[in-house]
Short mmCIF file of C-alpha atoms and ligand atoms in Angstrom, two decimals:
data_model
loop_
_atom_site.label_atom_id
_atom_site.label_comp_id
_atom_site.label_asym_id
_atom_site.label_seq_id
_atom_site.Cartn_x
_atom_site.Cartn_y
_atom_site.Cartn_z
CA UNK A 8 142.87 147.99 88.73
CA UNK A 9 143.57 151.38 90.20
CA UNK A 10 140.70 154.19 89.22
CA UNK A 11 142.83 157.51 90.24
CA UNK A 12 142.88 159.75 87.16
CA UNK A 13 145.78 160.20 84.85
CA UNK A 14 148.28 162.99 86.35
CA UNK A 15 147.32 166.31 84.79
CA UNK A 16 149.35 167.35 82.05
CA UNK A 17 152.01 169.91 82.30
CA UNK A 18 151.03 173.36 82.87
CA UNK A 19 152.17 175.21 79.61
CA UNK A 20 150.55 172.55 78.26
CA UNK A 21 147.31 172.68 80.14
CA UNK A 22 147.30 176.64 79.40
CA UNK A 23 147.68 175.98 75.54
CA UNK A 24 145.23 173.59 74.91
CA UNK A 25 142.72 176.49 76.68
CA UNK A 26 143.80 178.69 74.50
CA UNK A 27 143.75 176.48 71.34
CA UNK A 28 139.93 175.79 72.78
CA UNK A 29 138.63 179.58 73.39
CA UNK A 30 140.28 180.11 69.59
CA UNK A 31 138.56 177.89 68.11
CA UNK A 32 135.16 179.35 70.02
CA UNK A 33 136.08 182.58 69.12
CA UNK A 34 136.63 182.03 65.56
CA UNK A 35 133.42 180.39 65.37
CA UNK A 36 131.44 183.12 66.64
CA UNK A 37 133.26 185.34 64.04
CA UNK A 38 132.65 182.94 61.45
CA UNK A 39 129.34 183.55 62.40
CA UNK A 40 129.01 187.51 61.87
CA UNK A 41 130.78 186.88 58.67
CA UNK A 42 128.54 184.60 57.11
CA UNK A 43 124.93 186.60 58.66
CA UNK A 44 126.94 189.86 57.13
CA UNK A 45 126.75 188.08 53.57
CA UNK A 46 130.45 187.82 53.21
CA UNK A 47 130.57 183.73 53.63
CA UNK A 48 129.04 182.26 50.77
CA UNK A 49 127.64 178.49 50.77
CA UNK A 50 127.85 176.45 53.72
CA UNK A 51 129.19 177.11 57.26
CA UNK A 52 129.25 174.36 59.95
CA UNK A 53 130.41 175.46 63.14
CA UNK A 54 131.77 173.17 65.96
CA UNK A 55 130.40 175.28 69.00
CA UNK A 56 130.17 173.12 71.80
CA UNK A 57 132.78 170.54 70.48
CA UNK A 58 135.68 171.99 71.15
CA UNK A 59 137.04 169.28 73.52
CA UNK A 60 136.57 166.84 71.11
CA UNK A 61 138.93 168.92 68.60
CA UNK A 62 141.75 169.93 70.84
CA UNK A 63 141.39 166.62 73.19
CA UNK A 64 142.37 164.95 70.25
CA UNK A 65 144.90 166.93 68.31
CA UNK A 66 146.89 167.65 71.50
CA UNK A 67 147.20 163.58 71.98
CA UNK A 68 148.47 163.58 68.75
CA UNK A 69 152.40 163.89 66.85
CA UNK A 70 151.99 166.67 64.75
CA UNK A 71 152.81 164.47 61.74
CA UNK A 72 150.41 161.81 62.35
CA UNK A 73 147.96 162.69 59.34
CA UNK A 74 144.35 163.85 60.10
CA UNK A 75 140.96 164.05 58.40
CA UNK A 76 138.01 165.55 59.32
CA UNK A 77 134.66 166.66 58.31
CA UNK A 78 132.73 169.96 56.44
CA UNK A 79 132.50 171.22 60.57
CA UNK A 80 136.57 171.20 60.51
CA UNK A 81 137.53 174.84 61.07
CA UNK A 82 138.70 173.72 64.58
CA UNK A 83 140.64 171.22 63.38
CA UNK A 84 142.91 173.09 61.11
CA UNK A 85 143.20 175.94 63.91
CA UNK A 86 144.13 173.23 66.88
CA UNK A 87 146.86 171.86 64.29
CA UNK A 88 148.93 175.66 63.96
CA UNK A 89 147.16 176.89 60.72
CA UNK A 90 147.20 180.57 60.22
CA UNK A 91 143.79 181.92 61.53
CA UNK A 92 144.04 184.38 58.77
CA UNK A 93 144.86 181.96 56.09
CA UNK A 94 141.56 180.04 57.61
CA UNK A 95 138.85 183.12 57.83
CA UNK A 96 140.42 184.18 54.28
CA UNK A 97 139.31 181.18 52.90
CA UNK A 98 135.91 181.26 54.45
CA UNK A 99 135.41 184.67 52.85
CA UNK A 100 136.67 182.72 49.21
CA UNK A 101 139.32 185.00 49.06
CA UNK A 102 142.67 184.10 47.12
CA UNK A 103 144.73 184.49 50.35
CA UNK A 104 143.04 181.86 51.79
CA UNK A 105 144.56 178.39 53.29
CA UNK A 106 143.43 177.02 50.03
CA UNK A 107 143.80 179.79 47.45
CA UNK A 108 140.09 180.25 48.36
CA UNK A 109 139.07 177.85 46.69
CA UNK A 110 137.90 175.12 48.86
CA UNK A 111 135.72 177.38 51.46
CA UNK A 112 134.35 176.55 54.91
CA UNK A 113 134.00 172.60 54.06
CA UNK A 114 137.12 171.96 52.18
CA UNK A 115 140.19 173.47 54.68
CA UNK A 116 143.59 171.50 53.89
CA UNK A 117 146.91 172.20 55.10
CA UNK A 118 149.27 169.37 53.71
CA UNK A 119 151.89 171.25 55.50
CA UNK A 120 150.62 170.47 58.65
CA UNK A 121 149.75 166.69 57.31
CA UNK A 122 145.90 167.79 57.58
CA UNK A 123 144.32 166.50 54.88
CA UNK A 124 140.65 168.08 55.30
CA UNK A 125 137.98 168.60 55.44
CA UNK A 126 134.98 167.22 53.77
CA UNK A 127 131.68 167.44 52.11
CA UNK A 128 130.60 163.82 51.99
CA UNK A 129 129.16 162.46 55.04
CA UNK A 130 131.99 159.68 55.56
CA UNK A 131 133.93 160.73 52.69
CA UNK A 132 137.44 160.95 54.29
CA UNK A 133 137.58 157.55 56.74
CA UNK A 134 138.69 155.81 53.40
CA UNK A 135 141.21 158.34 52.65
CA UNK A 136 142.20 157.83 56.15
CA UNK A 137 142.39 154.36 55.87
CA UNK A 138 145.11 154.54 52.65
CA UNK A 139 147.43 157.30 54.78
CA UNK A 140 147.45 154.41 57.20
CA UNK A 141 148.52 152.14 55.07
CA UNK A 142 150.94 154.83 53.32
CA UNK A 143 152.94 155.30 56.35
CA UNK A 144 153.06 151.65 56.72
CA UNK A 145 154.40 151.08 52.94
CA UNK A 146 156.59 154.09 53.29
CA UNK A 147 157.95 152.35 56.59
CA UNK A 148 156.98 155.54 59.18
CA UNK A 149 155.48 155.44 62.29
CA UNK A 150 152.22 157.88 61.73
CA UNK A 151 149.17 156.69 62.68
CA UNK A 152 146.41 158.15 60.34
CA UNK A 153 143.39 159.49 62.68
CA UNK A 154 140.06 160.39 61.07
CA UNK A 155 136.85 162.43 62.81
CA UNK A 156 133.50 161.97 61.64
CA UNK A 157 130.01 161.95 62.74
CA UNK A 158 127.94 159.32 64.40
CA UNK A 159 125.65 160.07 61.34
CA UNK A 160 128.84 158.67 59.14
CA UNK A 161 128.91 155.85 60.95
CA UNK A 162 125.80 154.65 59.27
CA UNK A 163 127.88 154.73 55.95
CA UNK A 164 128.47 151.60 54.39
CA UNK A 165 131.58 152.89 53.75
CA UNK A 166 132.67 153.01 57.60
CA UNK A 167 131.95 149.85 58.36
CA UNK A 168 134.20 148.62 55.17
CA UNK A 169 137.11 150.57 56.22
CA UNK A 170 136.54 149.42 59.74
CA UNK A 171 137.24 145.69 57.73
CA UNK A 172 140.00 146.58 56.27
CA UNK A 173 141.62 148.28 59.29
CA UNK A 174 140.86 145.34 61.21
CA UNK A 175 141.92 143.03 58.82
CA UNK A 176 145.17 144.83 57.60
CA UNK A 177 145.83 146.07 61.28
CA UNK A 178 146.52 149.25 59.91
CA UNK A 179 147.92 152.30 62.21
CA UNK A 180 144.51 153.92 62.22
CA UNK A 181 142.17 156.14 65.26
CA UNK A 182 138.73 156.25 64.21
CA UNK A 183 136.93 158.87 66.14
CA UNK A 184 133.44 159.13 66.31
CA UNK A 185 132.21 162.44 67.12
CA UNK A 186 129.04 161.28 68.39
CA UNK A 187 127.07 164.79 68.95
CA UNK A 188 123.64 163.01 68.91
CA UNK A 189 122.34 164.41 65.45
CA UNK A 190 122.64 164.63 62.25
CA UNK A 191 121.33 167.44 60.61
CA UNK A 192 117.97 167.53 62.52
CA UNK A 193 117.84 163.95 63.08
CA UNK A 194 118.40 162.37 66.43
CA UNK A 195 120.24 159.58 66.03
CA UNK A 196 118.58 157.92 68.55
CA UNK A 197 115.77 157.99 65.40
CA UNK A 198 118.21 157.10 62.85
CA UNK A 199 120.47 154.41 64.17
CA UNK A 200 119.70 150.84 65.76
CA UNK A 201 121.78 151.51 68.75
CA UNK A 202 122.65 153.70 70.90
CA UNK A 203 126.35 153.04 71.45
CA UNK A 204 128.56 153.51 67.74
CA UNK A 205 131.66 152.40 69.08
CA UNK A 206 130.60 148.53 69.43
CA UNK A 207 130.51 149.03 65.49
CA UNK A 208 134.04 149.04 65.15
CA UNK A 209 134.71 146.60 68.12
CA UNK A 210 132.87 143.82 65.44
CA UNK A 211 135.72 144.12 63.32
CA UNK A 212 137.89 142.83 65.69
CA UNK A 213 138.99 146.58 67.03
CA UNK A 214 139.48 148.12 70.37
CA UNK A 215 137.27 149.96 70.82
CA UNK A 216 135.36 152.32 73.71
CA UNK A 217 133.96 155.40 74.59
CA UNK A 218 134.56 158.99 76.54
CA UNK A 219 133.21 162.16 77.28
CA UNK A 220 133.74 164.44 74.69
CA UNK A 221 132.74 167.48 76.44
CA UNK A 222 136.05 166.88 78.90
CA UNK A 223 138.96 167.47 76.76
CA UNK A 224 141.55 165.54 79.10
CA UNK A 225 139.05 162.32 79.34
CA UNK A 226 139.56 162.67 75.28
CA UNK A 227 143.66 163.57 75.71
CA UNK A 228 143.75 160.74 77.19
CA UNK A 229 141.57 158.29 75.39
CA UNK A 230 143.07 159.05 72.30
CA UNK A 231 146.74 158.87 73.58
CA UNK A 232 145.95 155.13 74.58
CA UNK A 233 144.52 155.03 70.89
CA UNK A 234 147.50 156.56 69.27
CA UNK A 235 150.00 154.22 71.61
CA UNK A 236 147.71 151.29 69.90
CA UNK A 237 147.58 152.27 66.66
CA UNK A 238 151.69 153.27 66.87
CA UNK A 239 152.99 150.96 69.20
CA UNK A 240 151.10 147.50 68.67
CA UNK A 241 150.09 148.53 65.04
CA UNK A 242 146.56 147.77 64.86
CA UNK A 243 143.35 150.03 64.56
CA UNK A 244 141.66 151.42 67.53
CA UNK A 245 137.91 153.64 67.80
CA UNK A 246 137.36 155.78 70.45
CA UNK A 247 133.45 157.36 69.98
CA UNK A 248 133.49 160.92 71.96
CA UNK A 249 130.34 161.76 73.22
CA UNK A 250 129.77 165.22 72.93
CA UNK A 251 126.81 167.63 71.58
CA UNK A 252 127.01 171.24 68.92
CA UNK A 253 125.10 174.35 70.27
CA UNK A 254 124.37 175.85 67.25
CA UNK A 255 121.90 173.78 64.41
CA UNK A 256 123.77 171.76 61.24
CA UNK A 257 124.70 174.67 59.55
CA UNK A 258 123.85 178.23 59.67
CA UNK A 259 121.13 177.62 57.26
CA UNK A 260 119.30 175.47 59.78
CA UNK A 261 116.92 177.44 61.87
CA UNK A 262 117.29 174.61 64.87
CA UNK A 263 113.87 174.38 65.99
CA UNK A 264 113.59 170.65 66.66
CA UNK A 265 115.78 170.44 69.65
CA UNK A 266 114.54 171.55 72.97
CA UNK A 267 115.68 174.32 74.98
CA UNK A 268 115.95 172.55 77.85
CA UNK A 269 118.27 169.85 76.16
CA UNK A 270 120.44 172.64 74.67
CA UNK A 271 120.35 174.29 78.28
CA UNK A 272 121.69 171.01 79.94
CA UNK A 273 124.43 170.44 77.49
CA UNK A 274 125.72 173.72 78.07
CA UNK A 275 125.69 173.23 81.72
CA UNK A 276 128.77 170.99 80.76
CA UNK A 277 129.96 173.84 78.32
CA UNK A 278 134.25 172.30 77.95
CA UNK A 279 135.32 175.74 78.17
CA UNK A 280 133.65 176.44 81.50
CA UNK A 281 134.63 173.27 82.83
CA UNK A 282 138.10 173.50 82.44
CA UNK A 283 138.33 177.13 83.08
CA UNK A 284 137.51 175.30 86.34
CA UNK A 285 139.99 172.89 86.23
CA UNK A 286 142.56 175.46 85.40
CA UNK A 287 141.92 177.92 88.40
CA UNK A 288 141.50 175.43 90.55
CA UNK A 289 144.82 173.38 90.29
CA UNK A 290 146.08 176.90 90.26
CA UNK A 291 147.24 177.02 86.52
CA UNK A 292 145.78 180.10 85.62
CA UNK A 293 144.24 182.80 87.78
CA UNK A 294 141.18 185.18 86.68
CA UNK A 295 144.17 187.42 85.62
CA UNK A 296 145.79 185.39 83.39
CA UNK A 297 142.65 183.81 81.75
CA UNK A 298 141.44 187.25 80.66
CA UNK A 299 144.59 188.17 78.77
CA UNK A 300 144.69 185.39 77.44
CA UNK A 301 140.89 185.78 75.97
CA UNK A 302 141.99 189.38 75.21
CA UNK A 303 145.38 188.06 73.01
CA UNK A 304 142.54 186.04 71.15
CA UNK A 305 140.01 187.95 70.39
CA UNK A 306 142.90 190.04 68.88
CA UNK A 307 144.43 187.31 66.91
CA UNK A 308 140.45 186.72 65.56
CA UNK A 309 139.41 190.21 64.83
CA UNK A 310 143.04 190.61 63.16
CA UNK A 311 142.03 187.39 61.08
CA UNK A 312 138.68 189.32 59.79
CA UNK A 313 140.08 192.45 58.75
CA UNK A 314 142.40 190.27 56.96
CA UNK A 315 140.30 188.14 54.94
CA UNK A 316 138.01 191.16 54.52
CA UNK A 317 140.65 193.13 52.52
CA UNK A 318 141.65 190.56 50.95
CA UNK A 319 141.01 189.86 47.05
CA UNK A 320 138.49 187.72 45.81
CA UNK A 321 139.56 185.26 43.75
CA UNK A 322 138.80 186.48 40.25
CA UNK A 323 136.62 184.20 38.62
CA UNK A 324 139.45 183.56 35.41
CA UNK A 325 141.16 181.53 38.41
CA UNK A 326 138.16 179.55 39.86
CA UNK A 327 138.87 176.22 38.00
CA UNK A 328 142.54 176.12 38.38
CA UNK A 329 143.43 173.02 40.11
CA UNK A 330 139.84 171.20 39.46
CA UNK A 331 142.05 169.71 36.20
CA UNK A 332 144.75 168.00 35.77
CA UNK A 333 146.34 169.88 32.87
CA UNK A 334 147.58 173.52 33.98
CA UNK A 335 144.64 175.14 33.68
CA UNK A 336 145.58 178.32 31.63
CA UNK A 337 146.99 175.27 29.15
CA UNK A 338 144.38 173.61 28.49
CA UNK A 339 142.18 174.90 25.47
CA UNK A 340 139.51 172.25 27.12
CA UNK A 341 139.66 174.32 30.58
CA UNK A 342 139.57 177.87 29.60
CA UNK A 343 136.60 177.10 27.08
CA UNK A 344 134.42 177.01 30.11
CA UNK A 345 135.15 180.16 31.85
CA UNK A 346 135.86 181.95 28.85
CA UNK A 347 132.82 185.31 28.35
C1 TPP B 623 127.02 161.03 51.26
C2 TPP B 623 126.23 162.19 51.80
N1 TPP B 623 124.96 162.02 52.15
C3 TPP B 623 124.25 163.05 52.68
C4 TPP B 623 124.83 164.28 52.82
C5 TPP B 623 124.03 165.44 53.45
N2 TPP B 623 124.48 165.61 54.83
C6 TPP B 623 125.38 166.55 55.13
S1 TPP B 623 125.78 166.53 56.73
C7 TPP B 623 124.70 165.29 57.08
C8 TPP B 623 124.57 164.77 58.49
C9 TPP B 623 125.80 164.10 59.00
O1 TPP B 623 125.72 163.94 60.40
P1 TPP B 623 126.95 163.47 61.28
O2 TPP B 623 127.78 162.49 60.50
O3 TPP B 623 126.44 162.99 62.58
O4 TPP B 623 127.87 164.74 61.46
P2 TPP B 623 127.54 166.19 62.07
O5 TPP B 623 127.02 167.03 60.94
O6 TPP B 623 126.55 166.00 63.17
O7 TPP B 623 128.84 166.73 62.57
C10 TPP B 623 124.06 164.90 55.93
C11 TPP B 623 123.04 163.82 55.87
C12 TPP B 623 126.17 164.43 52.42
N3 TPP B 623 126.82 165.59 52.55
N4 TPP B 623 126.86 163.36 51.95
#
């Protein structure tokens, strides 16, 4: 069997997914300011560090094949087109926001773009994934459903009964294991009985492997081959990205249980730096190009702050609406609680 890499994908290509990468850095570093300036409220999980793991795998994908992710998803709805402003807005909670501001850091959705969110419980979207698998399949399209969660999911009981089902049903499904070693501030070499996740899935009768998530055309590539599975041969496949997040769980979490030197080594294989290298090497981009290009984002992200910044907040008559399923100004039941 021949070893030679896949052929690198086409340039524009190769220059967008860089982009779509330093954005979603970017962003996350505002994000960042925002919240320690008190104007993020609750939660905010940021992705630093996995950013090959985001675009690797939206870039394999058809932009109507239906994704889920997890609470650390702001990457995810920026990779698949949604407006940065609509996304910072609703991190700030503010009624222009992707989701009326409603839904916050954790809870991004943009049906539009058949992303179907973000989530707060550990593993709680694989078994929504699993039913828009078998909704394109009923419906009679050719989607394959792909969901992201942590190796920390993957000791859900729920994961391993939707990895059943998929297996069973061979439903057009991608389970991708974002394996970034912890979760919260537990190594999940101390929380799971092996070491390897994938192998979990592979019981169920699924193909299954693994990559390096920090090298975002190993995961373009892995995830095509899991797509062309999952579309072509309908049945499930799992590819477990191994990859690692700079910053602790949340920004709540001091991160003082990982060592410096651990963080320092990870970085060494920092995806952005990598394929900066890549890119200048094969003669994609030059030095030129790439700072432009960082220059057009940072624009794009400190136009998406002073957006969401002057932006209303979403009064607190309209907090509620869409939590019921009568129309919530309707329903005597509804405005009884926010009522003064
Ligand atoms: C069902 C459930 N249990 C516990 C929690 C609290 N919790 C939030 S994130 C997390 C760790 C999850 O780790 P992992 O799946 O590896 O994802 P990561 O945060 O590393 O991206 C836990 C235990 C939760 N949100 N939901």
């Amino acid at each position: 069997m021949s070893t030679s890499p896949p052929p690198l994908p086409p340039d524009d290509e190769m220059r967008g997914i860089f982009r779509t990468m330093t954005l979603i850095r970017r962003f996350e570093e505002r994000a960042a300011d925002e919240y320690m300036a008190g104007r993020i409220g609750g939660f905010l999980h940021l992705a630093i560090g996995e950013e090959a793991a985001i675009v690797g795998t939206v870039c394999a994908l058809r932009p109507d094949d239906p994704l889920t992710s997890t609470y650390r998803e702001h990457g995810q709805a920026l990779a698949r087109g949604s407006d940065p402003r609509a996304i910072m807005a609703e991190l700030l909670g503010r009624s222009t926001g992707l989701c009326g501001g409603r839904g916050g850091s954790m809870h991004l959705m943009d049906i539009s773009r058949s992303f179907y969110g973000g989530y707060g419980i550990v593993g709680g979207a694989v078994p929504l994934a699993v039913g828009l698998a078998w909704a394109a399949r009923y419906r009679g399209g050719d989607q394959v459903a792909v969901t992201m969660f942590g190796e920390g999911a993957a000791n859900q009981g729920v994961v391993s009964e939707c990895f059943n089902m998929a297996g069973l049903w061979d439903l057009p499904i991608v389970f991708l294991i974002v394996n970034n070693q912890y979760g919260m501030g537990t190594s999940a070499k101390d929380a799971a009985a092996t070491e390897d996740f994938f192998p979990r899935a592979a019981a169920y009768g699924i193909e299954a492997w693994k990559v390096d998530g920090m090298d975002v055309l190993a995961v373009r590539t892995a995830v095509s081959e899991a797509a062309r599975i999952a579309r072509d041969e309908g049945r499930a496949a799992c590819v477990e990205l191994l990859t690692y997040r700079y910053k602790g769980h949340s920004m709540s979490d001091p991160d003082t249980t990982r060592s410096a030197e651990e963080k320092d080594r990870w970085r060494a294989r920092d995806p952005l730096i990598t394929f900066e290298r890549v890119l200048l090497g094969e003669g994609v981009m030059d030095a030129e190009a790439i700072a432009a290009m960082r220059a057009e984002v940072d624009q794009v992200v400190d136009d998406a702050a002073a957006f969401a910044e002057q932006s209303p907040e979403v009064p607190v008559s309209e907090v509620a609406r869409n939590v019921y399923a009568y129309p919530w100004n309707d329903d005597p039941r509804g405005s009884a609680l926010v009522s003064p």
